[in-house]
Each structure stands twice: as structure tokens, then as C-alpha cells.
Coordinates of C-alpha atoms and ligand atoms in Angstrom, one line a residue:
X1 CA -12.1 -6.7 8.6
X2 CA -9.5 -4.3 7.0
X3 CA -7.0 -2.3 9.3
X4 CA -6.1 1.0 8.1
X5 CA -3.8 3.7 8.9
X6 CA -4.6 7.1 7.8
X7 CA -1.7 9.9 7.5
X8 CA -2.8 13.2 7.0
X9 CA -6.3 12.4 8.5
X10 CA -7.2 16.0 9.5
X11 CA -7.1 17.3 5.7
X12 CA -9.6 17.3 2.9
X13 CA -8.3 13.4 1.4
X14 CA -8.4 12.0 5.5
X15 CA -11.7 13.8 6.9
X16 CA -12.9 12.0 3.0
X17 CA -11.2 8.3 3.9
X18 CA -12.7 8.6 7.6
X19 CA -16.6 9.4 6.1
X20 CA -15.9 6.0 4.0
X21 CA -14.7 4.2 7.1
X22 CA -17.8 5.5 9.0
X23 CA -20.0 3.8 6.5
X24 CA -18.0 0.9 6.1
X25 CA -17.9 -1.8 9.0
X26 CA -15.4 -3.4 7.9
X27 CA -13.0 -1.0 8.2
X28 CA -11.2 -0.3 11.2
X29 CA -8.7 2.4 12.0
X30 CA -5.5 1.5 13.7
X31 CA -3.7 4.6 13.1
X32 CA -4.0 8.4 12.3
X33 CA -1.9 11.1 11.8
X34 CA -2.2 14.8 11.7
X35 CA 0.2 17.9 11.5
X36 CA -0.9 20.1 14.3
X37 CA -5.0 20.2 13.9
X38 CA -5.6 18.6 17.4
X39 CA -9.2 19.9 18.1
X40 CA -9.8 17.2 14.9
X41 CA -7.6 14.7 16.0
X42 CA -8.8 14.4 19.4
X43 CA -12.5 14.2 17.7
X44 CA -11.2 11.5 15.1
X45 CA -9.7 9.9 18.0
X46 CA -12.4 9.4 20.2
X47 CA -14.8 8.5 17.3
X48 CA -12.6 5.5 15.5
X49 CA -10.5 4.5 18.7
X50 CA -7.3 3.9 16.8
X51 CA -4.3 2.4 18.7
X52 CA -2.0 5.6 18.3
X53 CA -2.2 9.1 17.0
X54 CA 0.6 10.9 15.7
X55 CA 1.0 14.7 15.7
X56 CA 4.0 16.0 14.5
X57 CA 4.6 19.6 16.3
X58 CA 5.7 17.7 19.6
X59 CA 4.1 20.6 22.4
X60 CA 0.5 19.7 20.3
X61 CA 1.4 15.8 20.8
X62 CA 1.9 16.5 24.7
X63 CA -1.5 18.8 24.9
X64 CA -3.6 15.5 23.2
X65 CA -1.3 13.2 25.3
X66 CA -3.1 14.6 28.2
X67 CA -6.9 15.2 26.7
X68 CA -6.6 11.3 25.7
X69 CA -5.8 10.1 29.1
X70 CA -8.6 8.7 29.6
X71 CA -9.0 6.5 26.4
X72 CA -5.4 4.6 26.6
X73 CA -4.9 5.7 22.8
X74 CA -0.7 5.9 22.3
X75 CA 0.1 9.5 21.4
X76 CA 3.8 9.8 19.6
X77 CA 4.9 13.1 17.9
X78 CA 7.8 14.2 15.0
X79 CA 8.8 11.7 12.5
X80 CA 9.0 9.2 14.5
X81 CA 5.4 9.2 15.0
X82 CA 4.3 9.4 11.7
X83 CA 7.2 6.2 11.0
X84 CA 5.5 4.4 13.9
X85 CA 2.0 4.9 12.0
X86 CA 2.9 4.0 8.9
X87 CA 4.5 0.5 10.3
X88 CA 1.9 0.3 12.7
X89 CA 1.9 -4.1 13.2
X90 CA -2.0 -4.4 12.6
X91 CA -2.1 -2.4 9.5
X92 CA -2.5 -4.1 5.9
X93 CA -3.1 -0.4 4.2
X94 CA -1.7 3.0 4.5
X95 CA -3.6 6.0 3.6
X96 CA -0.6 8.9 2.8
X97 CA -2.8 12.2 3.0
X98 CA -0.1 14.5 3.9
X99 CA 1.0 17.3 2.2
X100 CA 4.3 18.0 0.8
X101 CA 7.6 15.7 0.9
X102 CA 7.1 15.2 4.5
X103 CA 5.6 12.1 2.5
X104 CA 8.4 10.9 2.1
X105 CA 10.4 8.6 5.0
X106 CA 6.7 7.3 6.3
X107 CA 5.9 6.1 3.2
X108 CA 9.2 4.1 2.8
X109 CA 8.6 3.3 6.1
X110 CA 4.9 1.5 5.2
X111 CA 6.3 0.0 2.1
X112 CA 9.4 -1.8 4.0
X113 CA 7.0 -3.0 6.9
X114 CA 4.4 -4.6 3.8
X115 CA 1.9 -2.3 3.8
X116 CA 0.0 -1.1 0.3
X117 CA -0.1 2.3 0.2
X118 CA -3.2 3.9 -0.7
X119 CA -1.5 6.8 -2.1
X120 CA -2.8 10.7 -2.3
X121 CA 0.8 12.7 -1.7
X122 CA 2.3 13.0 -5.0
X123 CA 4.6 14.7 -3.9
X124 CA 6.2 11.5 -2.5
X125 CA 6.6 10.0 -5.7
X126 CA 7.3 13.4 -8.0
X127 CA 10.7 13.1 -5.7
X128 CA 11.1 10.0 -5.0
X129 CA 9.3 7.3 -7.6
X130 CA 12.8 5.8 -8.5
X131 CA 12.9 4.7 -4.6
X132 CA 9.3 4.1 -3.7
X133 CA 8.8 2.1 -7.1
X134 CA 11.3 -0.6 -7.2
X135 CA 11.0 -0.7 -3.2
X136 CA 7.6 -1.4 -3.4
X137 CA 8.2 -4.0 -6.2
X138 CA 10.8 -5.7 -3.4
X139 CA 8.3 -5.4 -0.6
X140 CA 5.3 -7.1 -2.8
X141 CA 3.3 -4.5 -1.6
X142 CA 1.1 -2.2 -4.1
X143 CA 0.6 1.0 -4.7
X144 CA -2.5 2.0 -5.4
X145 CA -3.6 5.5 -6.7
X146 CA -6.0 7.7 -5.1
X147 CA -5.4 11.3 -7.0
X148 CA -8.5 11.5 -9.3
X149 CA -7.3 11.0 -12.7
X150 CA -4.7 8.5 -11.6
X151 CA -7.2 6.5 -10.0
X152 CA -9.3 6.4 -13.5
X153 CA -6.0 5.5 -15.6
X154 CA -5.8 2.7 -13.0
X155 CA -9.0 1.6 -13.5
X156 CA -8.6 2.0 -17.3
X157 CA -6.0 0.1 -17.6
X158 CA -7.7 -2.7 -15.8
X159 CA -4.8 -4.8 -15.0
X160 CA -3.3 -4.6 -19.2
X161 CA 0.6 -4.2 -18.9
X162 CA 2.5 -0.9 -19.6
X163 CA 3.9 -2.4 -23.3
X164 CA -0.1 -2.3 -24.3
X165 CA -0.6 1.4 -23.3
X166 CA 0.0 3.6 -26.6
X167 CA -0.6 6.9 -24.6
X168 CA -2.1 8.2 -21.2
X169 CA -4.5 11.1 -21.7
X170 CA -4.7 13.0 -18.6
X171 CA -7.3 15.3 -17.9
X172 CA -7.2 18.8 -16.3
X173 CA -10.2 21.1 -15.1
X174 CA -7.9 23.9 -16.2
X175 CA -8.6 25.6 -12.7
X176 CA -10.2 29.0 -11.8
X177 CA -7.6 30.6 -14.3
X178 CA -8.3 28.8 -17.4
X179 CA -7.9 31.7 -20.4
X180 CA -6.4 34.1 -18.5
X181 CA -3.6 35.9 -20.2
X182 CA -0.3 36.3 -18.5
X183 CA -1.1 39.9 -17.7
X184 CA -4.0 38.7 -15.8
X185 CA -2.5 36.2 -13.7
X186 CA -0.8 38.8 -12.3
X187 CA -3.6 39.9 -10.4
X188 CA -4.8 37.2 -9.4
X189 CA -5.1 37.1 -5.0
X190 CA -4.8 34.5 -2.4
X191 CA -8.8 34.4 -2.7
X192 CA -9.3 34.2 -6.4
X193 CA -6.6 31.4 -6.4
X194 CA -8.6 29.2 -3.8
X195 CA -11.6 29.2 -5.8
X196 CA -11.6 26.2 -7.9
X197 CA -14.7 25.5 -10.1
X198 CA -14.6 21.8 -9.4
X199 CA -12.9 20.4 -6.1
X200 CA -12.7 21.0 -3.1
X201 CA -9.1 20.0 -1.5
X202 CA -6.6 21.5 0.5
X203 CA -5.1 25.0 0.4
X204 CA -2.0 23.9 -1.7
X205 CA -3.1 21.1 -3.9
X206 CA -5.9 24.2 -4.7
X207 CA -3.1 27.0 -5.8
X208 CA -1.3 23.9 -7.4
X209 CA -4.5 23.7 -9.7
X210 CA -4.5 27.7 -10.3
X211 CA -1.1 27.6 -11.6
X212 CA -1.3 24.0 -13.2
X213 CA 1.9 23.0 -11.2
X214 CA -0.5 20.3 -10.2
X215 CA -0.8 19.4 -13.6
X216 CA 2.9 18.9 -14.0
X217 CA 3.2 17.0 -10.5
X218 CA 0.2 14.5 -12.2
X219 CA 2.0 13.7 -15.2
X220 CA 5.5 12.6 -13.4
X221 CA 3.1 10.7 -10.8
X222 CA 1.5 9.0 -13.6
X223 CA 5.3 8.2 -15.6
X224 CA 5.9 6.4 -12.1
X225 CA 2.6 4.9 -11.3
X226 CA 2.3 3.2 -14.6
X227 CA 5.9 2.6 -16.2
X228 CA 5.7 4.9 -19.3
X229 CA 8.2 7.5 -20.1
X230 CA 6.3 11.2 -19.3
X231 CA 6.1 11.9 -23.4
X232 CA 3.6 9.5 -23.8
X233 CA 1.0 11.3 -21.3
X234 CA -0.6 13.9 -23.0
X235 CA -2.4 16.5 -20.7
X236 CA -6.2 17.8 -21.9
X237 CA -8.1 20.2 -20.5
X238 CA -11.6 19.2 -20.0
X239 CA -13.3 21.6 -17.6
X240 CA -16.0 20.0 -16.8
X241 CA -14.2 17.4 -14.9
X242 CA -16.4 14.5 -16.2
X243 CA -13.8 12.2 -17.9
X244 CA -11.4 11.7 -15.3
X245 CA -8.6 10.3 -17.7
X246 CA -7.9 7.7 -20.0
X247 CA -5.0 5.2 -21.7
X248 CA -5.2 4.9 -25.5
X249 CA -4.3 1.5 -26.2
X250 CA -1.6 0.2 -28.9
X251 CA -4.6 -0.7 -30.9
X252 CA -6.5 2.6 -30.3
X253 CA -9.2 1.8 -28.5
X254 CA -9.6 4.4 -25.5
X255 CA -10.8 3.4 -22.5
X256 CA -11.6 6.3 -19.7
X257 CA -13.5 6.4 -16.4
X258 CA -15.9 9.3 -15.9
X259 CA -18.3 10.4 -12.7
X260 CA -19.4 13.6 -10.9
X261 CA -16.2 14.9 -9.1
X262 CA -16.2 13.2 -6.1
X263 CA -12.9 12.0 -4.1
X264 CA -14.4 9.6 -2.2
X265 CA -14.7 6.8 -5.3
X266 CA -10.8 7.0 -6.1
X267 CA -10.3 7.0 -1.9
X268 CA -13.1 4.0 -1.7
X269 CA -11.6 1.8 -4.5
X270 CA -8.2 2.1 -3.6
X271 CA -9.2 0.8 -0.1
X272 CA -11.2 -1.8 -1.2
X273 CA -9.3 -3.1 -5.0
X274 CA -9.6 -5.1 -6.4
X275 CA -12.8 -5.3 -5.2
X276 CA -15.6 -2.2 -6.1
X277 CA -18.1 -1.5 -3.5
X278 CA -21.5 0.6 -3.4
X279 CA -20.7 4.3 -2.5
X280 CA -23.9 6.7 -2.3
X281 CA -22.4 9.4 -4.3
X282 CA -24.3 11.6 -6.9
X283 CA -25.0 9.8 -10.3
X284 CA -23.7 11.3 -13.5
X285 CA -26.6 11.4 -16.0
X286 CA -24.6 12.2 -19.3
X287 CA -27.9 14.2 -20.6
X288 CA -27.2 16.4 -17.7
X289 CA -24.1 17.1 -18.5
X290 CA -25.0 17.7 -22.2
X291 CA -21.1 18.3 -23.6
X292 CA -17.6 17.7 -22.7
X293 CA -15.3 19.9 -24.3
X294 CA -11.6 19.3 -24.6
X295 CA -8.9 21.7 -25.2
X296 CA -5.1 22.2 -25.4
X297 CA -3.0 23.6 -22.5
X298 CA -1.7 26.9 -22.0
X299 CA 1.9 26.1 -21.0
X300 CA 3.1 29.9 -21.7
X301 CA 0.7 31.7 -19.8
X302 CA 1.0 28.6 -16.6
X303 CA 4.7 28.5 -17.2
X304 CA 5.1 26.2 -14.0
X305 CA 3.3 23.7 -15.9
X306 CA 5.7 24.0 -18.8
X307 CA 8.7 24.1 -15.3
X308 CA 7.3 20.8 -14.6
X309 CA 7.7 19.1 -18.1
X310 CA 11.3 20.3 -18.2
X311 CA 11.9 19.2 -14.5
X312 CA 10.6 15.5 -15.4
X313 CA 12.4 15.9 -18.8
X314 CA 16.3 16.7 -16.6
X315 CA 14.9 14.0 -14.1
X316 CA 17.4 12.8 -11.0
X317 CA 16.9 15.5 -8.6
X318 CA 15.2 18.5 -10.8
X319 CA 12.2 17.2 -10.0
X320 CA 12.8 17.7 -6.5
X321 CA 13.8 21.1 -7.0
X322 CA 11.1 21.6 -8.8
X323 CA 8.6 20.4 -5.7
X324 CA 10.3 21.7 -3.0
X325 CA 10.4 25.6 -4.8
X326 CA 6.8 25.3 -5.6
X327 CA 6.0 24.3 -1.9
X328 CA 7.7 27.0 -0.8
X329 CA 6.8 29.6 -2.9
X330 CA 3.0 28.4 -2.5
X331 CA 3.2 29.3 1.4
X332 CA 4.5 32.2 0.5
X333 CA 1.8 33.0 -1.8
X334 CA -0.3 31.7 0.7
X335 CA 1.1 34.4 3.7
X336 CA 0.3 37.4 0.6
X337 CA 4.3 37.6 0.7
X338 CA 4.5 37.3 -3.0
X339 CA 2.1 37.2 -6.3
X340 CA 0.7 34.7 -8.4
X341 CA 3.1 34.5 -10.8
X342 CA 6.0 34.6 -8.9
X343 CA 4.9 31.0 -8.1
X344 CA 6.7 30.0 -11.4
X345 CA 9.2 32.8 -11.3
X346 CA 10.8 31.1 -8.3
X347 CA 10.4 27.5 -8.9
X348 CA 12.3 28.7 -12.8
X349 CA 14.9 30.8 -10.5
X350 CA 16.1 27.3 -8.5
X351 CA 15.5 24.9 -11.4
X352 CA 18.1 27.2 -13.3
X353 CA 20.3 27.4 -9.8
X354 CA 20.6 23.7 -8.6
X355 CA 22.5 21.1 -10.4
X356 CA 20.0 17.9 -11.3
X357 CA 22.0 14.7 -9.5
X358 CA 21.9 11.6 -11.2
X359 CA 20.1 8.8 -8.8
X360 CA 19.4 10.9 -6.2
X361 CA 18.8 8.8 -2.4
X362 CA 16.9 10.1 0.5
X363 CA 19.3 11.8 1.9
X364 CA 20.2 13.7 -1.2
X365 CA 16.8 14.2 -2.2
X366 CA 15.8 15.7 1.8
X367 CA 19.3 17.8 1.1
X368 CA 18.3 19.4 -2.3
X369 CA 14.8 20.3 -0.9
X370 CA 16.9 22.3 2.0
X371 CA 19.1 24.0 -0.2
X372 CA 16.0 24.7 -2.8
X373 CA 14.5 26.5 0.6
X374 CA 17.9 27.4 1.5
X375 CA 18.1 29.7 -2.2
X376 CA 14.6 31.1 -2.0
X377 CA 15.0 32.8 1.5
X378 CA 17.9 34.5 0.4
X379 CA 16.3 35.7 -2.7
X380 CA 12.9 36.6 -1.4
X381 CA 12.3 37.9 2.1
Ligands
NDP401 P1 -4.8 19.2 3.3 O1 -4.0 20.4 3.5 O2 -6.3 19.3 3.4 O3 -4.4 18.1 4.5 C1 -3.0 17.8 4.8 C2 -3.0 16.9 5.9 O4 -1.6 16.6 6.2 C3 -3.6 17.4 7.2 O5 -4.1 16.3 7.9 C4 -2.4 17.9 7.9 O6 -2.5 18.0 9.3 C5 -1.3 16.9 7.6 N1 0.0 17.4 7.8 C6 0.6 18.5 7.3 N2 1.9 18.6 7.7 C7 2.1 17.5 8.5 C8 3.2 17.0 9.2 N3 4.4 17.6 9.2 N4 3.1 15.8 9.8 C9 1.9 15.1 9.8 N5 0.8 15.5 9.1 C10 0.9 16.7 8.5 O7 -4.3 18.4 2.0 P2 -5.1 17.5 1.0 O8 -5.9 16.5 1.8 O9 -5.8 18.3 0.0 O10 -4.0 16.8 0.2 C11 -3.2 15.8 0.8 C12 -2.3 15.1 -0.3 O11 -3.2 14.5 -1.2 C13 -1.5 16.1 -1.1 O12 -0.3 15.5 -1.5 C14 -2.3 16.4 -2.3 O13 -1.6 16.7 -3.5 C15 -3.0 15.0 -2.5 N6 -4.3 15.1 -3.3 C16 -5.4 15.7 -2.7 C17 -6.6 15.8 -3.4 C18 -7.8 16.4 -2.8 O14 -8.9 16.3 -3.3 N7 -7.7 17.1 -1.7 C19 -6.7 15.2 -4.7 C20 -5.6 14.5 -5.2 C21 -4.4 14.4 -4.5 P3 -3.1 19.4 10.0 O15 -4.5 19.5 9.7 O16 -2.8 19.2 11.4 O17 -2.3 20.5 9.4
MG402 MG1 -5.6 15.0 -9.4

């Protein structure tokens, strides 16, 4: 039996880890965690009888308090709810499916009560790798990766230290905007953004693919995930999302994992490694398929990608700036209170505003995302 405690279990990476629990026995929920979604929760709730949910809007948490009565589940709300579930005693593994740098204390929290993290927000480490990293390291506990492509670089590498990787190729589907022109993007609506031609995820991971700020969030995840400085990851785009990534060895040999885009087999192996289980997923049949095609990016014409090379380039705090400008200006996009590419306009704006701090610690880093915020409402109403 293997406890788990899923943050962020109302969105498109914890309704995903709850469908593996439900076909796995020997999985049991102690924990989940959910923003405000409490129609879901209280459905999650009743079905995998965890010890304590979590909501953070605390007049949601008192709603469900009541609706759960009868079931003697704990219901917490805030930070301190999502803090309890991430420490919660009988968990070995925390799922972090939240959005956004609200990632951040829970996971610190997990790490320093000895959990492995089974780890989806990025954002978490794009902001705070230089904590999360060597605290982890301290703790004993791993961190293992459940983005896609960080997943197959995991599984790549197989265990081979960081001095044996000569490069990481990352793959990108290039999102519903690949070979657009600047002029273009422009255009481009709420709606045309949330189409991509591969995944389905969450609202902002889904712009974050439109404007390839995911992308840049992946290769700083990956410089923390697997100890190599953020030049040696070179980013492909490969649209047919078959090849999920790959390292290129120091004696050239390049070794990749590929499948039919499916989140659950990243979700399932990091709950399970180092052990690999069945999953009943669709089976790639490479004659299907027919041909993979690889290209270059487009850094001038998805200028936040190039923002987040230069972010992870001034590292310290830029890349924090960097995060906490996108997130804001994506839920701005998001409300139609700006365009497409003012995405990247904004997140340049602040990146050329805010001084990068050396070191950055919690504090600072929580600070710099309020003043990022702070800079962007008095610029753009
Ligand atoms: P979703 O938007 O689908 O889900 C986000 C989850 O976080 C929901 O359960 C939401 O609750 C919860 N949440 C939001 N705010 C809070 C809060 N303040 N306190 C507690 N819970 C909160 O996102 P995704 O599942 O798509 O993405 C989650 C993370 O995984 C992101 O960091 C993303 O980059 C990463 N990721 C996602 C992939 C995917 O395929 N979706 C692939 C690779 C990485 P509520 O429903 O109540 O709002
Ligand atoms: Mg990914």
C-alpha cells in the first residue's frame, strides 16, 4: 500500500493521478487539495475517503466543512491547509498539481516532513530550484518528474549521472501557433490560444504552450531536475508529440522515450518508480505515425520563449520575475483584458524593471512576485 497526497486534485494533472489511483489498489489517498472547485472536491472526497481536504478560499472550506459532516473527513482551508496536506503523517508521496507559485511553501513543507514529491508545478522549481534542490538532497527525499518531457529525460537517463549527459534535447509540440508570424499572433483570441493540437491540460499551462513561455519554464525545470547548466538543453520542435525528449550522452548515443501523448504514464511512473506498472493507455504503432519531423524554434516571433532564456541566463531572482509577470499577464489574457502578445510585452516590461537578487530565499522570492504584480497593475489596468 502506497499513501498519497494529491495537491491540486480538481485540475487536469489531479482528476489524471486520481483515474490511476482508481485502477490501482494499492494506492490510497490520504490527502487532497483544491483551490476553490468544491462541487469536485466533495465528489473526490467521498469517492477516495482521504483523511483531510484542503480548500484554500476559506468561505468554500466552511461550505464543504458542512456537506462532509457526515463522513468525519478534516476540512482545513488557506495555506495552512495545503502545509497540513503536504506533511500529512501517513503520506510517503506528494502529488504538487497546483498552478502557479502557490507551489511553493507546500512543497517545502512535503520535502522537510520526508515526502518525495511527485512533481507537476514547475513553477515551484522555475523560482525556487536552488531551495527545493539541495533541500530535498538534505531531506533524502526525491523528486521525481511528472511534466511530460521531463519525465522521458528521467527515464532516459536511467539512473547515468549528470557528468555523462552531453546535452538534453527537449521537445516541444510548438503549440496551436507554430509558424505564425508576429503579425499574426496578434490576433490571436482567448479561444484560438486554448486550442492546443496535442494536450489537454489546464487553462494556463495551455496559453503557456501558445506563447512557448512553457517552453522556457521546461528548460529551467530541466537545468534543476537534472544538474546541467540550461546551455546544454537544446529545445526541438517536434509537433507531433511522439518523442517526448531525450539526453545525448558524452559518447553520443541518444537515448529518448516516445508514446501517444498521454499524462497518465509520466503521473503513473512517478508514483510507482522505480518500479513501471501496466497502464491501459493507447499503443504507439510507429507505422501509424509514419514521420516525426523536427524543427528549430522561433524565439523572435514567441519572444517570451527567448524572455525565458535570458531570465534563466541572469538567474537569482529574474526567473521569478519572469514567472510571476507571465502568471499575471496570462489571467489577464485569460479575462480578454489584454492581447496575445502583450503576454511577452509585460513579462519583457518587469524583467527590464526589477533588479535580479543574488540567492534569493522564500521570502524574497514571494516579495519579488508581489512587486512583479505590484508593477503590472500600475501599468495595465
Ligand atoms: P489546472 O488549472 O487544471 O489545475 C490546477 C489545480 O490547482 C486545481 O486543482 C486548482 O483548484 C488548484 N489550485 C489553484 N489555486 C489553488 C490554491 N490557491 N490552493 C490550492 N489549490 C489551488 O492545472 P494543470 O493540472 O494543468 O497544471 C497543474 C500544474 O502541473 C501546473 O504547474 C502545470 O504547469 C503543470 N503541468 C501540467 C500538465 C498538464 O498536462 N496539465 C503537464 C505538465 C505540467 P480549483 O480547481 O479549485 O481551482
Ligand atoms: Mg511539459
Amino acid at each position: 500500500m502506497k499513501n498519497i497526497a494529491v495537491l491540486g486534485s480538481t485540475g487536469s494533472i489531479g482528476t489524471q493521478t486520481l483515474e490511476i489511483v482508481r485502477n490501482n489498489p494499492e494506492l490510497r489517498v490520504t490527502a487532497l487539495c483544491a483551490g476553490s472547485n468544491i462541487e469536485l472536491l466533495e465528489r473526490q472526497a467521498r469517492e477516495f475517503l482521504p483523511d483531510l481536504v484542503a480548500v484554500y478560499e476559506p468561505d468554500k472550506a466552511e461550505t464543504l466543512s458542512l456537506r462532509l459532516r457526515d463522513t468525519g473527513i478534516s476540512v482545513l482551508s488557506g495555506m495552512e491547509g495545503l502545509k497540513e496536506a503536504a506533511a500529512h503523517p501517513k503520506a510517503e508521496i506528494v502529488v504538487t498539481a497546483v498552478v502557479g507559485m502557490i507551489g511553493i511553501r507546500p512543497t517545502i513543507t512535503a520535502i522537510e516532513a520526508g515526502k518525495d514529491i511527485a512533481l507537476a508545478n514547475k513553477e515551484t522549481l522555475v523560482t525556487a530550484g536552488h531551495i527545493i534542490m539541495p533541500l530535498a538532497k538534505k531531506h533524502g527525499v526525491r523528486i521525481l518528474p511528472v511534466d511530460s518531457e521531463h519525465s522521458a529525460i528521467f527515464q532516459s537517463l536511467n539512473g547515468e549521472p549528470a557528468e555523462k549527459i552531453a546535452s538534453i534535447i527537449l521537445t516541444a509540440s510548438g503549440g496551436p501557433f507554430r509558424g505564425k508570424t508576429l503579425s499574426e499572433l496578434r490576433h490571436m483570441t482567448v479561444q484560438d490560444a486554448l486550442k492546443h493540437p496535442n494536450w489537454s491540460m489546464g487553462r494556463k499551462i495551455t496559453v503557456d504552450s501558445a506563447t512557448m513561455v512553457n517552453k522556457g519554464l521546461e528548460v529551467m525545470e530541466a537545468g534543476w531536475l537534472f544538474h546541467v547548466p540550461t546551455d546544454l538543453i537544446q529545445v526541438v520542435v517536434h509537433p507531433q508529440s511522439i518523442l517526448h525528449s531525450a539526453v545525448e550522452f558524452t559518447d553520443g548515443a541518444v537515448i529518448g522515450q516516445m508514446g501517444l501523448p498521454d499524462m497518465k504514464l509520466p503521473i503513473q511512473y512517478a508514483l510507482f518508480y522505480p518500479d513501471r506498472k501496466p497502464l491501459p493507455v493507447k499503443r504507439l504503432r510507429l507505422t501509424d505515425i509514419k514521420c516525426l519531423t523536427f524543427e528549430e524554434p522561433d524565439p523572435k516571433t514567441f519572444r517570451g520563449f527567448a524572455l525565458a532564456l535570458s531570465a534563466a541566463k541572469q538567474g537569482g531572482s529574474m526567473p521569478t520575475v519572469f514567472n510571476a509577470a507571465n502568471e499575471k499577464a496570462v489571467a489577464l489574457f485569460l479575462q480578454e483584458k489584454i492581447g496575445f502578445t502583450q503576454i511577452a510585452e509585460i513579462i519583457g516590461f518587469c524583467m527590464d524593471k526589477l533588479p535580479a537578487l543574488r540567492e534569493p530565499s522564500v521570502e524574497d522570492i514571494l516579495q519579488t512576485e508581489q512587486e512583479t504584480i505590484r508593477l503590472i497593475e500600475e501599468n495595465w489596468r
